[in-house]
One Martini backbone bead per residue (centre of mass of N, CA, C, O) as a GRO file, in nm:
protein
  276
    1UNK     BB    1   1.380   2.293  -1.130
    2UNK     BB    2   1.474   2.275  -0.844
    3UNK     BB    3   1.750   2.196  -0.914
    4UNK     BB    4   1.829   2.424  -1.064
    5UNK     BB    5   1.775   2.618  -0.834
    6UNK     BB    6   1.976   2.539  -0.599
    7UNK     BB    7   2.222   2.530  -0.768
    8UNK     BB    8   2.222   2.876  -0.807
    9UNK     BB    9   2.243   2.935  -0.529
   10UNK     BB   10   2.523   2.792  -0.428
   11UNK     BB   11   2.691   2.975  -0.649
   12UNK     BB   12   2.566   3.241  -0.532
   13UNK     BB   13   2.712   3.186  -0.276
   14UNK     BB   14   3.024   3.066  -0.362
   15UNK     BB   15   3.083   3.367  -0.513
   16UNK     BB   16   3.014   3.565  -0.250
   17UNK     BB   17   3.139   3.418   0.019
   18UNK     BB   18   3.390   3.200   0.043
   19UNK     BB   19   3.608   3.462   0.135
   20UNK     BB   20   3.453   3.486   0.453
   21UNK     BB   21   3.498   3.212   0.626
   22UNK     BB   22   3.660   3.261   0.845
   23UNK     BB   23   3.845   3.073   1.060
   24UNK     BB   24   3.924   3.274   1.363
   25UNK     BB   25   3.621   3.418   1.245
   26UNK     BB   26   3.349   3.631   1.195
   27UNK     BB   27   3.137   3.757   0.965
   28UNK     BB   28   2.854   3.947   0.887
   29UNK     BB   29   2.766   3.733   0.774
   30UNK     BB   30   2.595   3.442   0.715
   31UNK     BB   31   2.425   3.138   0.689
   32UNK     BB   32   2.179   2.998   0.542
   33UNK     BB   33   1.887   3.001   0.509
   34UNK     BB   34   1.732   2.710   0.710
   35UNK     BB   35   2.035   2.591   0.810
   36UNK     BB   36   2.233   2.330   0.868
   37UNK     BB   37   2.571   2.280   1.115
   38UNK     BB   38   2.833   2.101   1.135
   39UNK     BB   39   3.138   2.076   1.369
   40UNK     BB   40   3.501   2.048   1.405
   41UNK     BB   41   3.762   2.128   1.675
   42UNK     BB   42   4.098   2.135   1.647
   43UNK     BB   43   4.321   2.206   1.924
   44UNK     BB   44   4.688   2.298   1.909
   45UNK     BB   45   4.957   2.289   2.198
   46UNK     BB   46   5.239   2.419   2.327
   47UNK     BB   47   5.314   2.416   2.656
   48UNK     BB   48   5.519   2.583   2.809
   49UNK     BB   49   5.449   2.485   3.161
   50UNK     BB   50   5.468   2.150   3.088
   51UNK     BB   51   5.599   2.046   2.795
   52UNK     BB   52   5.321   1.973   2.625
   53UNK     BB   53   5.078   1.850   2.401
   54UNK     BB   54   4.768   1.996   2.365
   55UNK     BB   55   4.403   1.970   2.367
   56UNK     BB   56   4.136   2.028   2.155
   57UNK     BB   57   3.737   1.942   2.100
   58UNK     BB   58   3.469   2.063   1.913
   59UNK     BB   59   3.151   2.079   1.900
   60UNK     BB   60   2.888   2.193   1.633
   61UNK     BB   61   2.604   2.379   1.628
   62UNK     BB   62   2.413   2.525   1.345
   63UNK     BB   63   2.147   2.807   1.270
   64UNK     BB   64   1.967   2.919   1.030
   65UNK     BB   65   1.712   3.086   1.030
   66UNK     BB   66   1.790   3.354   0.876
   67UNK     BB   67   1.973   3.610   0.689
   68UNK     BB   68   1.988   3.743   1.004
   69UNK     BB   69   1.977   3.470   1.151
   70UNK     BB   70   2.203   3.319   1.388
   71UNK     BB   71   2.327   3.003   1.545
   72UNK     BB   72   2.540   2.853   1.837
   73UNK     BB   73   2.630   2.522   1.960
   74UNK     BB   74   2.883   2.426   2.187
   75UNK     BB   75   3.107   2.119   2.311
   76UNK     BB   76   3.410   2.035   2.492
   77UNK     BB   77   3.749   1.851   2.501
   78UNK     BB   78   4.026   1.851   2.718
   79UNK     BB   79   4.385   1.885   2.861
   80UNK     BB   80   4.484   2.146   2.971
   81UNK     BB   81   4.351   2.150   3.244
   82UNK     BB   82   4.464   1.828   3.224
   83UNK     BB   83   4.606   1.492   3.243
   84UNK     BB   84   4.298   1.436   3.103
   85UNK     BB   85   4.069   1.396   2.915
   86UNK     BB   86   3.762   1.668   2.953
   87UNK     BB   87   3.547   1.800   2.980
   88UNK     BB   88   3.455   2.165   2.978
   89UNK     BB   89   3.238   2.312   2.769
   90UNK     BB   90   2.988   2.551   2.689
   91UNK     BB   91   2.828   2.751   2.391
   92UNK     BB   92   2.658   3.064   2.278
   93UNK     BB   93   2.574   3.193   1.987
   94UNK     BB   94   2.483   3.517   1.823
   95UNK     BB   95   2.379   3.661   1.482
   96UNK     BB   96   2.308   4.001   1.369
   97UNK     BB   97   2.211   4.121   1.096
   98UNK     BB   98   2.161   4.501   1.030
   99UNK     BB   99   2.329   4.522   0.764
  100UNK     BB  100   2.305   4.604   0.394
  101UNK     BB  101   2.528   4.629   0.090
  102UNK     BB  102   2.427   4.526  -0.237
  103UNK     BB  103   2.599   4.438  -0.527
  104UNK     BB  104   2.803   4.357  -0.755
  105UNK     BB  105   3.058   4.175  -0.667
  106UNK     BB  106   2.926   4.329  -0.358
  107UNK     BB  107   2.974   4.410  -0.048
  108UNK     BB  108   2.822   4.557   0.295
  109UNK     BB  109   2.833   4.465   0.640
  110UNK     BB  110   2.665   4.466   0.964
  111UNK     BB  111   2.660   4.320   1.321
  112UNK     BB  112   2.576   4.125   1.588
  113UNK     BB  113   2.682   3.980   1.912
  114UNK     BB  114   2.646   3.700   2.134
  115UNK     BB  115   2.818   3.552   2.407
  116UNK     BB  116   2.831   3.226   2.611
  117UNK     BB  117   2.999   3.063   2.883
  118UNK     BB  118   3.090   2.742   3.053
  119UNK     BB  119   3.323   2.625   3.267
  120UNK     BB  120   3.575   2.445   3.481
  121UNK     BB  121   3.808   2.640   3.468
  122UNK     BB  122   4.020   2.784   3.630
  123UNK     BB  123   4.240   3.073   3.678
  124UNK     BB  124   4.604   3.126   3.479
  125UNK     BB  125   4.537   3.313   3.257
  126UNK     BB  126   4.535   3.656   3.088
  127UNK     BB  127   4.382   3.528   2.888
  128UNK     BB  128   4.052   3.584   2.738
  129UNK     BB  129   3.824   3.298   2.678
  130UNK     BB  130   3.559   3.127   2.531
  131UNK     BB  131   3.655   2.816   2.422
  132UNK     BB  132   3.711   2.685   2.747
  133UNK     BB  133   3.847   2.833   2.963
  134UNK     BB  134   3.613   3.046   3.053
  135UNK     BB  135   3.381   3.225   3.222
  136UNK     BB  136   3.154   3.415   2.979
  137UNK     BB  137   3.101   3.717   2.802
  138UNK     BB  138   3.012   3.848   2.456
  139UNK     BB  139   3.025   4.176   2.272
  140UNK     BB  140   2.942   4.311   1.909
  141UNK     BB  141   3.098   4.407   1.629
  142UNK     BB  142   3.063   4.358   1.212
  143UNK     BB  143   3.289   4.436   0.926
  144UNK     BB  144   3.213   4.378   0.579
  145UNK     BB  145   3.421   4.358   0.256
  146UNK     BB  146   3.347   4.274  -0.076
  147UNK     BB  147   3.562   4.207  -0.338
  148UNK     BB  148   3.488   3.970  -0.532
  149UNK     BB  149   3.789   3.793  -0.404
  150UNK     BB  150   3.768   3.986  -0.165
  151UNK     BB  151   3.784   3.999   0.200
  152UNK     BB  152   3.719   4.214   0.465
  153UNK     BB  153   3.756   4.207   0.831
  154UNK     BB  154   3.589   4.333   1.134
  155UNK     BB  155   3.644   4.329   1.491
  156UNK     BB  156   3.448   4.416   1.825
  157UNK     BB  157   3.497   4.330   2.176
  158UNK     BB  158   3.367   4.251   2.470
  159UNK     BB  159   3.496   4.105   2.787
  160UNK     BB  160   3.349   3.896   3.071
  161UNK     BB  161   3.417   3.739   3.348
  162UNK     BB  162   3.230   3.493   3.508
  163UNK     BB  163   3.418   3.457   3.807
  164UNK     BB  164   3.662   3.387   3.982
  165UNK     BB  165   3.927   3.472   4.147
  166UNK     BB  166   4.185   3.409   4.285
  167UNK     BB  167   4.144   3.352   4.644
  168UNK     BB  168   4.411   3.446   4.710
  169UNK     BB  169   4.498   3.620   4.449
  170UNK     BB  170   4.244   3.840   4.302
  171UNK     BB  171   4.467   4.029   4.154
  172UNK     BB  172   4.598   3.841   3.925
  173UNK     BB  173   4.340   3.871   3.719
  174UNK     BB  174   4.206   3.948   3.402
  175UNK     BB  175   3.807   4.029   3.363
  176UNK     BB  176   3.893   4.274   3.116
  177UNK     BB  177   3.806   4.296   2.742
  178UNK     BB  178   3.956   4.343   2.444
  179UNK     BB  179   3.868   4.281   2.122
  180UNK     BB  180   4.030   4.246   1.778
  181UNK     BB  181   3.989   4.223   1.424
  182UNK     BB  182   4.174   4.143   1.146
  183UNK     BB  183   4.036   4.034   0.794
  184UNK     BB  184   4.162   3.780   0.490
  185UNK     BB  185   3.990   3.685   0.199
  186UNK     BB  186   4.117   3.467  -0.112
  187UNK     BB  187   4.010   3.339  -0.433
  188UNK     BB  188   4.179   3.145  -0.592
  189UNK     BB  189   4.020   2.877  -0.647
  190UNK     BB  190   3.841   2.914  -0.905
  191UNK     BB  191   3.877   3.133  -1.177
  192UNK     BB  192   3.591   2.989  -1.322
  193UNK     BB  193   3.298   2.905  -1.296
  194UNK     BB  194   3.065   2.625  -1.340
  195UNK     BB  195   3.015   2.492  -1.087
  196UNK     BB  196   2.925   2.385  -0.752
  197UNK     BB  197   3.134   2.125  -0.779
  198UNK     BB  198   3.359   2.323  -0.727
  199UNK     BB  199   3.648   2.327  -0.584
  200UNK     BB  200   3.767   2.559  -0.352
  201UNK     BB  201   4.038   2.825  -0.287
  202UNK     BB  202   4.165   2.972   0.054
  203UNK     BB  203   4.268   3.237   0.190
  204UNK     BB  204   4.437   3.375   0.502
  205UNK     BB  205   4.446   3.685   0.720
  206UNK     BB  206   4.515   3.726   1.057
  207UNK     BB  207   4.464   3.976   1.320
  208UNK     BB  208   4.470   3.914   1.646
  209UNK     BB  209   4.340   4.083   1.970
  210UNK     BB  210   4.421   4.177   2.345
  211UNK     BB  211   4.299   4.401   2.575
  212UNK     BB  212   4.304   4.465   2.886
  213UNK     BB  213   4.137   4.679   3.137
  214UNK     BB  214   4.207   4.557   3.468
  215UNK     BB  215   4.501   4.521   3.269
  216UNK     BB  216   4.814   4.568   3.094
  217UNK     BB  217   4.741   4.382   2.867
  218UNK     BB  218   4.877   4.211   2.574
  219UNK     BB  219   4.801   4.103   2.248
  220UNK     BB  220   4.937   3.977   1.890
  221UNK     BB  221   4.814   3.811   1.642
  222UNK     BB  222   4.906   3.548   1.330
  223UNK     BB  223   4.686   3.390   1.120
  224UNK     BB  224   4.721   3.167   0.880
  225UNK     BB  225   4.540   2.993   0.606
  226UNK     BB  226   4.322   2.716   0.477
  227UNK     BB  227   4.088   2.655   0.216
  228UNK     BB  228   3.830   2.364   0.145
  229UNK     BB  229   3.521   2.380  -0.096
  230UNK     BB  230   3.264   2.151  -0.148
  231UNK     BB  231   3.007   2.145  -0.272
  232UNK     BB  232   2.936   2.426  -0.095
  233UNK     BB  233   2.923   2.242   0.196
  234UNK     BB  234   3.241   2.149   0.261
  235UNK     BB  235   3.481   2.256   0.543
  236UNK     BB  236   3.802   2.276   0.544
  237UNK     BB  237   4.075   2.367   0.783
  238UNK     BB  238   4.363   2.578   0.807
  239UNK     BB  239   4.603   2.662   1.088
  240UNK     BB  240   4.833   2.939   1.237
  241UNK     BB  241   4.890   3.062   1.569
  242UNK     BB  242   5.077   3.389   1.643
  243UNK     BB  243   5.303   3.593   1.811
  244UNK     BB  244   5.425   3.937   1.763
  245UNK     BB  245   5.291   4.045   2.035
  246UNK     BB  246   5.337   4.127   2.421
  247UNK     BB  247   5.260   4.057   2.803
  248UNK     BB  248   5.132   3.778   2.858
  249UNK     BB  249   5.017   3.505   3.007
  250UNK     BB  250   5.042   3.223   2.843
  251UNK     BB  251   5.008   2.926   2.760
  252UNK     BB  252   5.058   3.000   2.434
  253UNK     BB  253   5.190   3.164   2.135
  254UNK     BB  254   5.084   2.893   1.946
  255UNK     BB  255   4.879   2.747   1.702
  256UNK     BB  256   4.665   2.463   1.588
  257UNK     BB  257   4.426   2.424   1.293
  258UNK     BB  258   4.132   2.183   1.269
  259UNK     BB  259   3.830   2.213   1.030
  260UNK     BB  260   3.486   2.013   0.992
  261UNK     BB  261   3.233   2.119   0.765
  262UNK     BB  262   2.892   2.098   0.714
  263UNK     BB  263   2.563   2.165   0.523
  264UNK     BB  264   2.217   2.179   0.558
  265UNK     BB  265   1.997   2.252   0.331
  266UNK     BB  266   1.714   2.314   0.389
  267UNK     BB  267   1.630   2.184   0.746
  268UNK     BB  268   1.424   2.459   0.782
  269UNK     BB  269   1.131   2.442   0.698
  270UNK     BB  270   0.859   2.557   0.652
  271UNK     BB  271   0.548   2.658   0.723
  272UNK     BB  272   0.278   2.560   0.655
  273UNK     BB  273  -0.052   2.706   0.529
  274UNK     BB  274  -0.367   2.606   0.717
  275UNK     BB  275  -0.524   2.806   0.631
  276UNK     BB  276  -0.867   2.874   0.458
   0.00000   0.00000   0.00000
């Protein structure tokens, strides 16, 4: 019977949430209550200004703690401000669900969250990210809504550079952002569910932006991906993010990413109680 039931969990997650994994954004939804989850992130650009392609490496675990609120703890290795790959950065991020309207085969929910980075890389370009690039803080809102097989997901949030800016010249560089990105995902196969342990087969098309605040830069990129989600626990990622529009002085213009996630449910389990 146990085994029953949790399959019928996984099912009934795997066809809820399955096309909301979003690549290179989070919706507003959480990763099931009680899970650990680990989780590799690679990437891929040609830098502009060295002309040599460098890479990032994250490692991160996750923690859902319950259905509204999970915790992400990652630490980073990259070549990309040094000519041989060296420690980077590590990052908390933490996501609290505080609104759900839930019907069949469809949601509307809302999150807020708020994460912190610590970087080793002093401040080279216009562009700010938390990613491994710089230190600082940010928090946001997200709204995502599922109908059926897609999922639409916005998300709004302010970044704050917490570092020194360059001390020859102090106003080289904005340190402080918004960011907002526009996200979709349709889950494209199985077409009928059957076990969960039918492999997912999700498209994704995400327009991610940042304008600084205090100067007048933004860029507005374009990122389609590709998702295979294997017995509703492990996934793969594939994307491609480029530059539609911008004026900012950025590493580069596009990148490649890949990784792969999986998840161990009930990894936290509840505390019997031994009151008498």
């Amino acid at each position: 019977m146990k085994r029953i039931l949790i399959a019928f969990c996984l099912l009934a997650t795997m066809q809820g949430k399955a096309q909301e994994l979003y690549v290179f954004s989070e919706p507003a939804s959480n990763m099931p209550a009680r899970s650990l989850a680990v989780k590799y992130g690679g990437k891929l650009v040609e830098s502009k200004h060295t002309n040599r392609k460098e890479t990032r490496h994250n490692a991160e675990l996750q923690l859902g703690f319950n259905k509204n609120l999970m915790v992400h703890a990652s630490t980073g290795f990259s070549d990309m401000y040094s000519t041989n790959m060296r420690w980077e950065s590590a990052r908390l991020y933490a996501k609290y669900r505080f609104f759900s309207s839930d019907a069949v085969h469809k949601h509307f929910r809302m999150a807020a969250f708020v994460e912190g980075s610590k970087s080793r890389n002093e401040l080279h370009y216009d562009e700010l990210s938390l990613e491994g690039d710089q230190s600082g803080v940010q928090t946001g809102v997200i709204f995502t809504q599922l109908w059926h097989k897609l999922a639409v997901s916005s998300t709004i949030g302010y970044l704050q550079v917490l570092q020194e800016s360059n001390k020859i010249y102090p106003q080289q560089y904005p340190l402080q952002a918004a960011n907002y990105s526009l996200s979709a995902g349709y889950l494209l196969f199985p077409r009928t569910y059957k076990s969960y342990k039918q492999t997912n087969f999700n498209l994704y098309a995400e327009l991610l932006g940042q304008q600084t605040l205090d100067k007048r830069r933004f860029f507005v990129d374009f990122a389609p991906a590709i998702q295979f989600i294997f017995n509703s626990t492990t996934k793969l990622n594939a994307g491609h993010r480029f530059q539609l529009n911008g004026n900012m002085n950025r590493m580069a213009n596009q990148s490649w990413m890949l990784s792969m996630e999986h998840t161990f449910l009930n990894a936290l389990k509840k505390k019997k109680n031994t009151a008498l």
